[in-house]
Amino acid sequence: RCLSDWSSDVCSSDLAHLYERKKERSEKTLKEYEKSFNTHLPDFLDKPLRWLGDHQELIEKRHDEVTRRGANTEAMQGRGKRKRGPAPYAANGMVRAFRAVYNYARKKHPELALAEFRITELNPEAPRDSALSLEQLPQWHAAVTSLPNPIRRDYHLFVLFTGMRRTAAAEMQWEHVDL
């Protein structure tokens, strides 16, 4: 493994930049970055960023492999070992995570003399359309108001009426409320 000392060669596994920027990155983002690195780039984790910057075609090749075949799960155990199919969105996420690490190191530590990160052509992604239509709303409301748990019922109505994301509403604290 490489050292986390920025004056030496820095590895792609070195996620110190994420923790330095803790206020800008959520815990979920940190976990997703680490998961993406461990799943799709395990053989690159001990390579210095400078070396990867000089061999960016390897990241592009991995992007293509994950797009076509998904994650390599040969070494995994349990549920992770199941056969995976093409994963174009995961391939895009892998490149975005790597680019974030690489560009942060490049900007924060110019003494590393990292090459500019070439833009990899990402796979097209369709926008998610998971909102309820107006026609679906009465049926949803009837289902929610019939829930036996009043806390769960009020939570769903709160999310609907505030427009908050479910996770943000669930993690909200009283000190976040300004009446």
PDB file of C-alpha atoms in Angstrom:
ATOM      1  CA  ARG A   1       0.000   0.000   0.000  1.00  0.00           C
ATOM      2  CA  CYS A   2       1.117   3.529  -0.642  1.00  0.00           C
ATOM      3  CA  LEU A   3       1.672   6.051   2.078  1.00  0.00           C
ATOM      4  CA  SER A   4      -0.907   8.666   2.926  1.00  0.00           C
ATOM      5  CA  ASP A   5       1.857  11.265   3.078  1.00  0.00           C
ATOM      6  CA  TRP A   6       1.070  13.611   0.177  1.00  0.00           C
ATOM      7  CA  SER A   7       4.762  14.330  -0.422  1.00  0.00           C
ATOM      8  CA  SER A   8       5.308  10.717  -1.477  1.00  0.00           C
ATOM      9  CA  ASP A   9       3.487   8.808  -4.184  1.00  0.00           C
ATOM     10  CA  VAL A  10      -0.204   8.857  -3.389  1.00  0.00           C
ATOM     11  CA  CYS A  11      -2.365   5.849  -4.144  1.00  0.00           C
ATOM     12  CA  SER A  12      -5.862   5.818  -5.544  1.00  0.00           C
ATOM     13  CA  SER A  13      -6.824   3.962  -2.361  1.00  0.00           C
ATOM     14  CA  ASP A  14      -5.784   6.974  -0.361  1.00  0.00           C
ATOM     15  CA  LEU A  15      -9.136   8.517   0.481  1.00  0.00           C
ATOM     16  CA  ALA A  16      -7.654  11.118   2.827  1.00  0.00           C
ATOM     17  CA  HIS A  17      -8.950  13.867   0.537  1.00  0.00           C
ATOM     18  CA  LEU A  18     -12.507  12.784   1.243  1.00  0.00           C
ATOM     19  CA  TYR A  19     -12.037  13.008   4.969  1.00  0.00           C
ATOM     20  CA  GLU A  20     -10.289  16.362   4.687  1.00  0.00           C
ATOM     21  CA  ARG A  21     -13.385  17.609   2.871  1.00  0.00           C
ATOM     22  CA  LYS A  22     -15.811  15.961   5.295  1.00  0.00           C
ATOM     23  CA  LYS A  23     -18.132  18.965   5.361  1.00  0.00           C
ATOM     24  CA  GLU A  24     -18.527  18.794   1.581  1.00  0.00           C
ATOM     25  CA  ARG A  25     -19.008  15.021   1.333  1.00  0.00           C
ATOM     26  CA  SER A  26     -21.734  13.020   3.023  1.00  0.00           C
ATOM     27  CA  GLU A  27     -20.982   9.725   4.732  1.00  0.00           C
ATOM     28  CA  LYS A  28     -23.020   8.022   1.998  1.00  0.00           C
ATOM     29  CA  THR A  29     -20.753   9.540  -0.675  1.00  0.00           C
ATOM     30  CA  LEU A  30     -17.650   8.388   1.182  1.00  0.00           C
ATOM     31  CA  LYS A  31     -18.998   4.846   1.430  1.00  0.00           C
ATOM     32  CA  GLU A  32     -20.004   4.816  -2.248  1.00  0.00           C
ATOM     33  CA  TYR A  33     -16.524   5.984  -3.306  1.00  0.00           C
ATOM     34  CA  GLU A  34     -14.846   3.318  -1.215  1.00  0.00           C
ATOM     35  CA  LYS A  35     -17.267   0.652  -2.474  1.00  0.00           C
ATOM     36  CA  SER A  36     -16.636   1.682  -6.075  1.00  0.00           C
ATOM     37  CA  PHE A  37     -12.849   1.555  -5.615  1.00  0.00           C
ATOM     38  CA  ASN A  38     -12.928  -1.806  -3.829  1.00  0.00           C
ATOM     39  CA  THR A  39     -15.364  -3.326  -6.325  1.00  0.00           C
ATOM     40  CA  HIS A  40     -14.084  -2.026  -9.653  1.00  0.00           C
ATOM     41  CA  LEU A  41     -10.486  -0.932  -9.066  1.00  0.00           C
ATOM     42  CA  PRO A  42      -9.041  -3.410  -6.538  1.00  0.00           C
ATOM     43  CA  ASP A  43      -5.940  -4.093  -8.624  1.00  0.00           C
ATOM     44  CA  PHE A  44      -5.221  -0.356  -8.916  1.00  0.00           C
ATOM     45  CA  LEU A  45      -5.464   0.488  -5.206  1.00  0.00           C
ATOM     46  CA  ASP A  46      -1.745   0.077  -4.604  1.00  0.00           C
ATOM     47  CA  LYS A  47      -0.727   2.057  -7.690  1.00  0.00           C
ATOM     48  CA  PRO A  48       0.451   5.643  -7.237  1.00  0.00           C
ATOM     49  CA  LEU A  49      -1.861   8.297  -8.643  1.00  0.00           C
ATOM     50  CA  ARG A  50       1.032   9.600 -10.730  1.00  0.00           C
ATOM     51  CA  TRP A  51       1.353   6.195 -12.408  1.00  0.00           C
ATOM     52  CA  LEU A  52      -2.408   6.019 -13.022  1.00  0.00           C
ATOM     53  CA  GLY A  53      -2.323   9.562 -14.396  1.00  0.00           C
ATOM     54  CA  ASP A  54       0.311   8.450 -16.884  1.00  0.00           C
ATOM     55  CA  HIS A  55      -1.738   5.332 -17.767  1.00  0.00           C
ATOM     56  CA  GLN A  56      -5.263   6.730 -17.935  1.00  0.00           C
ATOM     57  CA  GLU A  57      -6.086   4.353 -20.752  1.00  0.00           C
ATOM     58  CA  LEU A  58      -6.310   1.650 -18.041  1.00  0.00           C
ATOM     59  CA  ILE A  59      -9.159   3.531 -16.341  1.00  0.00           C
ATOM     60  CA  GLU A  60     -10.884   3.897 -19.712  1.00  0.00           C
ATOM     61  CA  LYS A  61     -10.393   0.188 -20.403  1.00  0.00           C
ATOM     62  CA  ARG A  62     -11.820  -0.707 -16.975  1.00  0.00           C
ATOM     63  CA  HIS A  63     -14.777   1.591 -17.662  1.00  0.00           C
ATOM     64  CA  ASP A  64     -15.434  -0.346 -20.873  1.00  0.00           C
ATOM     65  CA  GLU A  65     -15.070  -3.720 -19.089  1.00  0.00           C
ATOM     66  CA  VAL A  66     -17.489  -2.796 -16.289  1.00  0.00           C
ATOM     67  CA  THR A  67     -19.894  -1.376 -18.872  1.00  0.00           C
ATOM     68  CA  ARG A  68     -19.919  -4.652 -20.819  1.00  0.00           C
ATOM     69  CA  ARG A  69     -19.529  -7.278 -18.084  1.00  0.00           C
ATOM     70  CA  GLY A  70     -20.110  -5.648 -14.692  1.00  0.00           C
ATOM     71  CA  ALA A  71     -17.895  -6.143 -11.653  1.00  0.00           C
ATOM     72  CA  ASN A  72     -15.400  -8.976 -11.474  1.00  0.00           C
ATOM     73  CA  THR A  73     -16.792 -11.027  -8.584  1.00  0.00           C
ATOM     74  CA  GLU A  74     -14.489 -14.057  -8.836  1.00  0.00           C
ATOM     75  CA  ALA A  75     -12.716 -13.350  -5.528  1.00  0.00           C
ATOM     76  CA  MET A  76     -15.891 -12.409  -3.642  1.00  0.00           C
ATOM     77  CA  GLN A  77     -17.728 -14.654  -1.244  1.00  0.00           C
ATOM     78  CA  GLY A  78     -21.384 -14.928  -0.335  1.00  0.00           C
ATOM     79  CA  ARG A  79     -23.935 -12.761  -2.128  1.00  0.00           C
ATOM     80  CA  GLY A  80     -21.249 -10.713  -3.887  1.00  0.00           C
ATOM     81  CA  LYS A  81     -20.091 -13.749  -5.870  1.00  0.00           C
ATOM     82  CA  ARG A  82     -23.238 -14.020  -7.980  1.00  0.00           C
ATOM     83  CA  LYS A  83     -22.937 -13.506 -11.725  1.00  0.00           C
ATOM     84  CA  ARG A  84     -23.254  -9.882 -12.681  1.00  0.00           C
ATOM     85  CA  GLY A  85     -24.361  -8.411 -15.961  1.00  0.00           C
ATOM     86  CA  PRO A  86     -23.416  -5.213 -17.764  1.00  0.00           C
ATOM     87  CA  ALA A  87     -23.183  -2.233 -15.434  1.00  0.00           C
ATOM     88  CA  PRO A  88     -22.944   1.024 -17.414  1.00  0.00           C
ATOM     89  CA  TYR A  89     -24.117   3.225 -14.517  1.00  0.00           C
ATOM     90  CA  ALA A  90     -21.644   1.591 -12.119  1.00  0.00           C
ATOM     91  CA  ALA A  91     -18.874   2.138 -14.672  1.00  0.00           C
ATOM     92  CA  ASN A  92     -19.767   5.834 -14.797  1.00  0.00           C
ATOM     93  CA  GLY A  93     -19.794   6.015 -10.987  1.00  0.00           C
ATOM     94  CA  MET A  94     -16.359   4.403 -10.847  1.00  0.00           C
ATOM     95  CA  VAL A  95     -14.915   7.018 -13.213  1.00  0.00           C
ATOM     96  CA  ARG A  96     -16.590   9.870 -11.315  1.00  0.00           C
ATOM     97  CA  ALA A  97     -15.205   8.627  -7.989  1.00  0.00           C
ATOM     98  CA  PHE A  98     -11.714   8.183  -9.387  1.00  0.00           C
ATOM     99  CA  ARG A  99     -11.844  11.572 -11.101  1.00  0.00           C
ATOM    100  CA  ALA A 100     -12.863  13.233  -7.814  1.00  0.00           C
ATOM    101  CA  VAL A 101      -9.907  11.696  -5.973  1.00  0.00           C
ATOM    102  CA  TYR A 102      -7.483  12.402  -8.785  1.00  0.00           C
ATOM    103  CA  ASN A 103      -8.542  15.996  -9.430  1.00  0.00           C
ATOM    104  CA  TYR A 104      -8.521  16.825  -5.733  1.00  0.00           C
ATOM    105  CA  ALA A 105      -4.963  15.498  -5.379  1.00  0.00           C
ATOM    106  CA  ARG A 106      -3.944  17.387  -8.521  1.00  0.00           C
ATOM    107  CA  LYS A 107      -5.412  20.671  -7.285  1.00  0.00           C
ATOM    108  CA  LYS A 108      -4.420  20.417  -3.629  1.00  0.00           C
ATOM    109  CA  HIS A 109      -0.903  19.071  -4.250  1.00  0.00           C
ATOM    110  CA  PRO A 110       0.660  20.515  -7.415  1.00  0.00           C
ATOM    111  CA  GLU A 111       4.043  19.148  -6.301  1.00  0.00           C
ATOM    112  CA  LEU A 112       2.801  15.705  -7.380  1.00  0.00           C
ATOM    113  CA  ALA A 113       2.892  16.928 -11.015  1.00  0.00           C
ATOM    114  CA  LEU A 114      -0.120  14.850 -11.985  1.00  0.00           C
ATOM    115  CA  ALA A 115      -1.149  14.838 -15.632  1.00  0.00           C
ATOM    116  CA  GLU A 116      -4.507  16.363 -16.472  1.00  0.00           C
ATOM    117  CA  PHE A 117      -7.341  13.832 -16.191  1.00  0.00           C
ATOM    118  CA  ARG A 118      -8.705  13.117 -19.643  1.00  0.00           C
ATOM    119  CA  ILE A 119     -12.434  13.086 -19.886  1.00  0.00           C
ATOM    120  CA  THR A 120     -13.690   9.549 -20.380  1.00  0.00           C
ATOM    121  CA  GLU A 121     -16.781   9.298 -22.494  1.00  0.00           C
ATOM    122  CA  LEU A 122     -19.391   8.162 -20.010  1.00  0.00           C
ATOM    123  CA  ASN A 123     -22.319   5.928 -20.821  1.00  0.00           C
ATOM    124  CA  PRO A 124     -25.643   7.672 -21.407  1.00  0.00           C
ATOM    125  CA  GLU A 125     -27.896   7.640 -18.351  1.00  0.00           C
ATOM    126  CA  ALA A 126     -31.658   8.033 -18.411  1.00  0.00           C
ATOM    127  CA  PRO A 127     -33.077  10.383 -15.807  1.00  0.00           C
ATOM    128  CA  ARG A 128     -34.965   8.656 -13.029  1.00  0.00           C
ATOM    129  CA  ASP A 129     -38.684   9.197 -13.144  1.00  0.00           C
ATOM    130  CA  SER A 130     -39.897   7.932  -9.810  1.00  0.00           C
ATOM    131  CA  ALA A 131     -42.315  10.721  -8.933  1.00  0.00           C
ATOM    132  CA  LEU A 132     -45.989   9.975  -8.474  1.00  0.00           C
ATOM    133  CA  SER A 133     -48.317  11.254 -11.140  1.00  0.00           C
ATOM    134  CA  LEU A 134     -51.409  13.239 -10.140  1.00  0.00           C
ATOM    135  CA  GLU A 135     -53.516  10.210 -11.084  1.00  0.00           C
ATOM    136  CA  GLN A 136     -51.551   8.005  -8.655  1.00  0.00           C
ATOM    137  CA  LEU A 137     -51.693  10.428  -5.731  1.00  0.00           C
ATOM    138  CA  PRO A 138     -55.197   9.581  -4.395  1.00  0.00           C
ATOM    139  CA  GLN A 139     -54.371   5.852  -4.311  1.00  0.00           C
ATOM    140  CA  TRP A 140     -51.030   6.568  -2.599  1.00  0.00           C
ATOM    141  CA  HIS A 141     -52.713   8.856  -0.049  1.00  0.00           C
ATOM    142  CA  ALA A 142     -55.332   6.211   0.760  1.00  0.00           C
ATOM    143  CA  ALA A 143     -52.590   3.608   1.269  1.00  0.00           C
ATOM    144  CA  VAL A 144     -50.566   5.926   3.508  1.00  0.00           C
ATOM    145  CA  THR A 145     -53.522   7.019   5.665  1.00  0.00           C
ATOM    146  CA  SER A 146     -54.442   3.364   6.210  1.00  0.00           C
ATOM    147  CA  LEU A 147     -51.012   2.500   7.626  1.00  0.00           C
ATOM    148  CA  PRO A 148     -51.385   1.189  11.207  1.00  0.00           C
ATOM    149  CA  ASN A 149     -48.191   2.869  12.430  1.00  0.00           C
ATOM    150  CA  PRO A 150     -48.919   6.597  13.011  1.00  0.00           C
ATOM    151  CA  ILE A 151     -45.220   7.513  12.961  1.00  0.00           C
ATOM    152  CA  ARG A 152     -44.671   5.919   9.566  1.00  0.00           C
ATOM    153  CA  ARG A 153     -47.909   7.487   8.275  1.00  0.00           C
ATOM    154  CA  ASP A 154     -46.895  10.980   9.438  1.00  0.00           C
ATOM    155  CA  TYR A 155     -43.370  10.502   8.081  1.00  0.00           C
ATOM    156  CA  HIS A 156     -44.676   9.783   4.562  1.00  0.00           C
ATOM    157  CA  LEU A 157     -47.047  12.751   4.695  1.00  0.00           C
ATOM    158  CA  PHE A 158     -44.248  14.972   6.018  1.00  0.00           C
ATOM    159  CA  VAL A 159     -41.999  13.982   3.092  1.00  0.00           C
ATOM    160  CA  LEU A 160     -44.830  14.638   0.639  1.00  0.00           C
ATOM    161  CA  PHE A 161     -45.760  18.059   2.013  1.00  0.00           C
ATOM    162  CA  THR A 162     -42.216  19.349   2.575  1.00  0.00           C
ATOM    163  CA  GLY A 163     -40.658  17.971  -0.604  1.00  0.00           C
ATOM    164  CA  MET A 164     -37.688  16.729   1.408  1.00  0.00           C
ATOM    165  CA  ARG A 165     -35.779  13.652   0.412  1.00  0.00           C
ATOM    166  CA  ARG A 166     -36.621  10.572   2.482  1.00  0.00           C
ATOM    167  CA  THR A 167     -33.140  10.235   3.980  1.00  0.00           C
ATOM    168  CA  ALA A 168     -32.940  13.935   4.880  1.00  0.00           C
ATOM    169  CA  ALA A 169     -36.353  13.770   6.564  1.00  0.00           C
ATOM    170  CA  ALA A 170     -35.412  10.619   8.482  1.00  0.00           C
ATOM    171  CA  GLU A 171     -32.120  12.120   9.703  1.00  0.00           C
ATOM    172  CA  MET A 172     -33.569  15.511  10.617  1.00  0.00           C
ATOM    173  CA  GLN A 173     -32.965  16.726  14.187  1.00  0.00           C
ATOM    174  CA  TRP A 174     -34.910  19.308  16.181  1.00  0.00           C
ATOM    175  CA  GLU A 175     -31.978  21.722  15.973  1.00  0.00           C
ATOM    176  CA  HIS A 176     -32.485  21.709  12.187  1.00  0.00           C
ATOM    177  CA  VAL A 177     -36.009  23.090  12.533  1.00  0.00           C
ATOM    178  CA  ASP A 178     -36.529  26.858  12.325  1.00  0.00           C
ATOM    179  CA  LEU A 179     -40.208  27.691  12.718  1.00  0.00           C
TER     180      LEU A 179
END
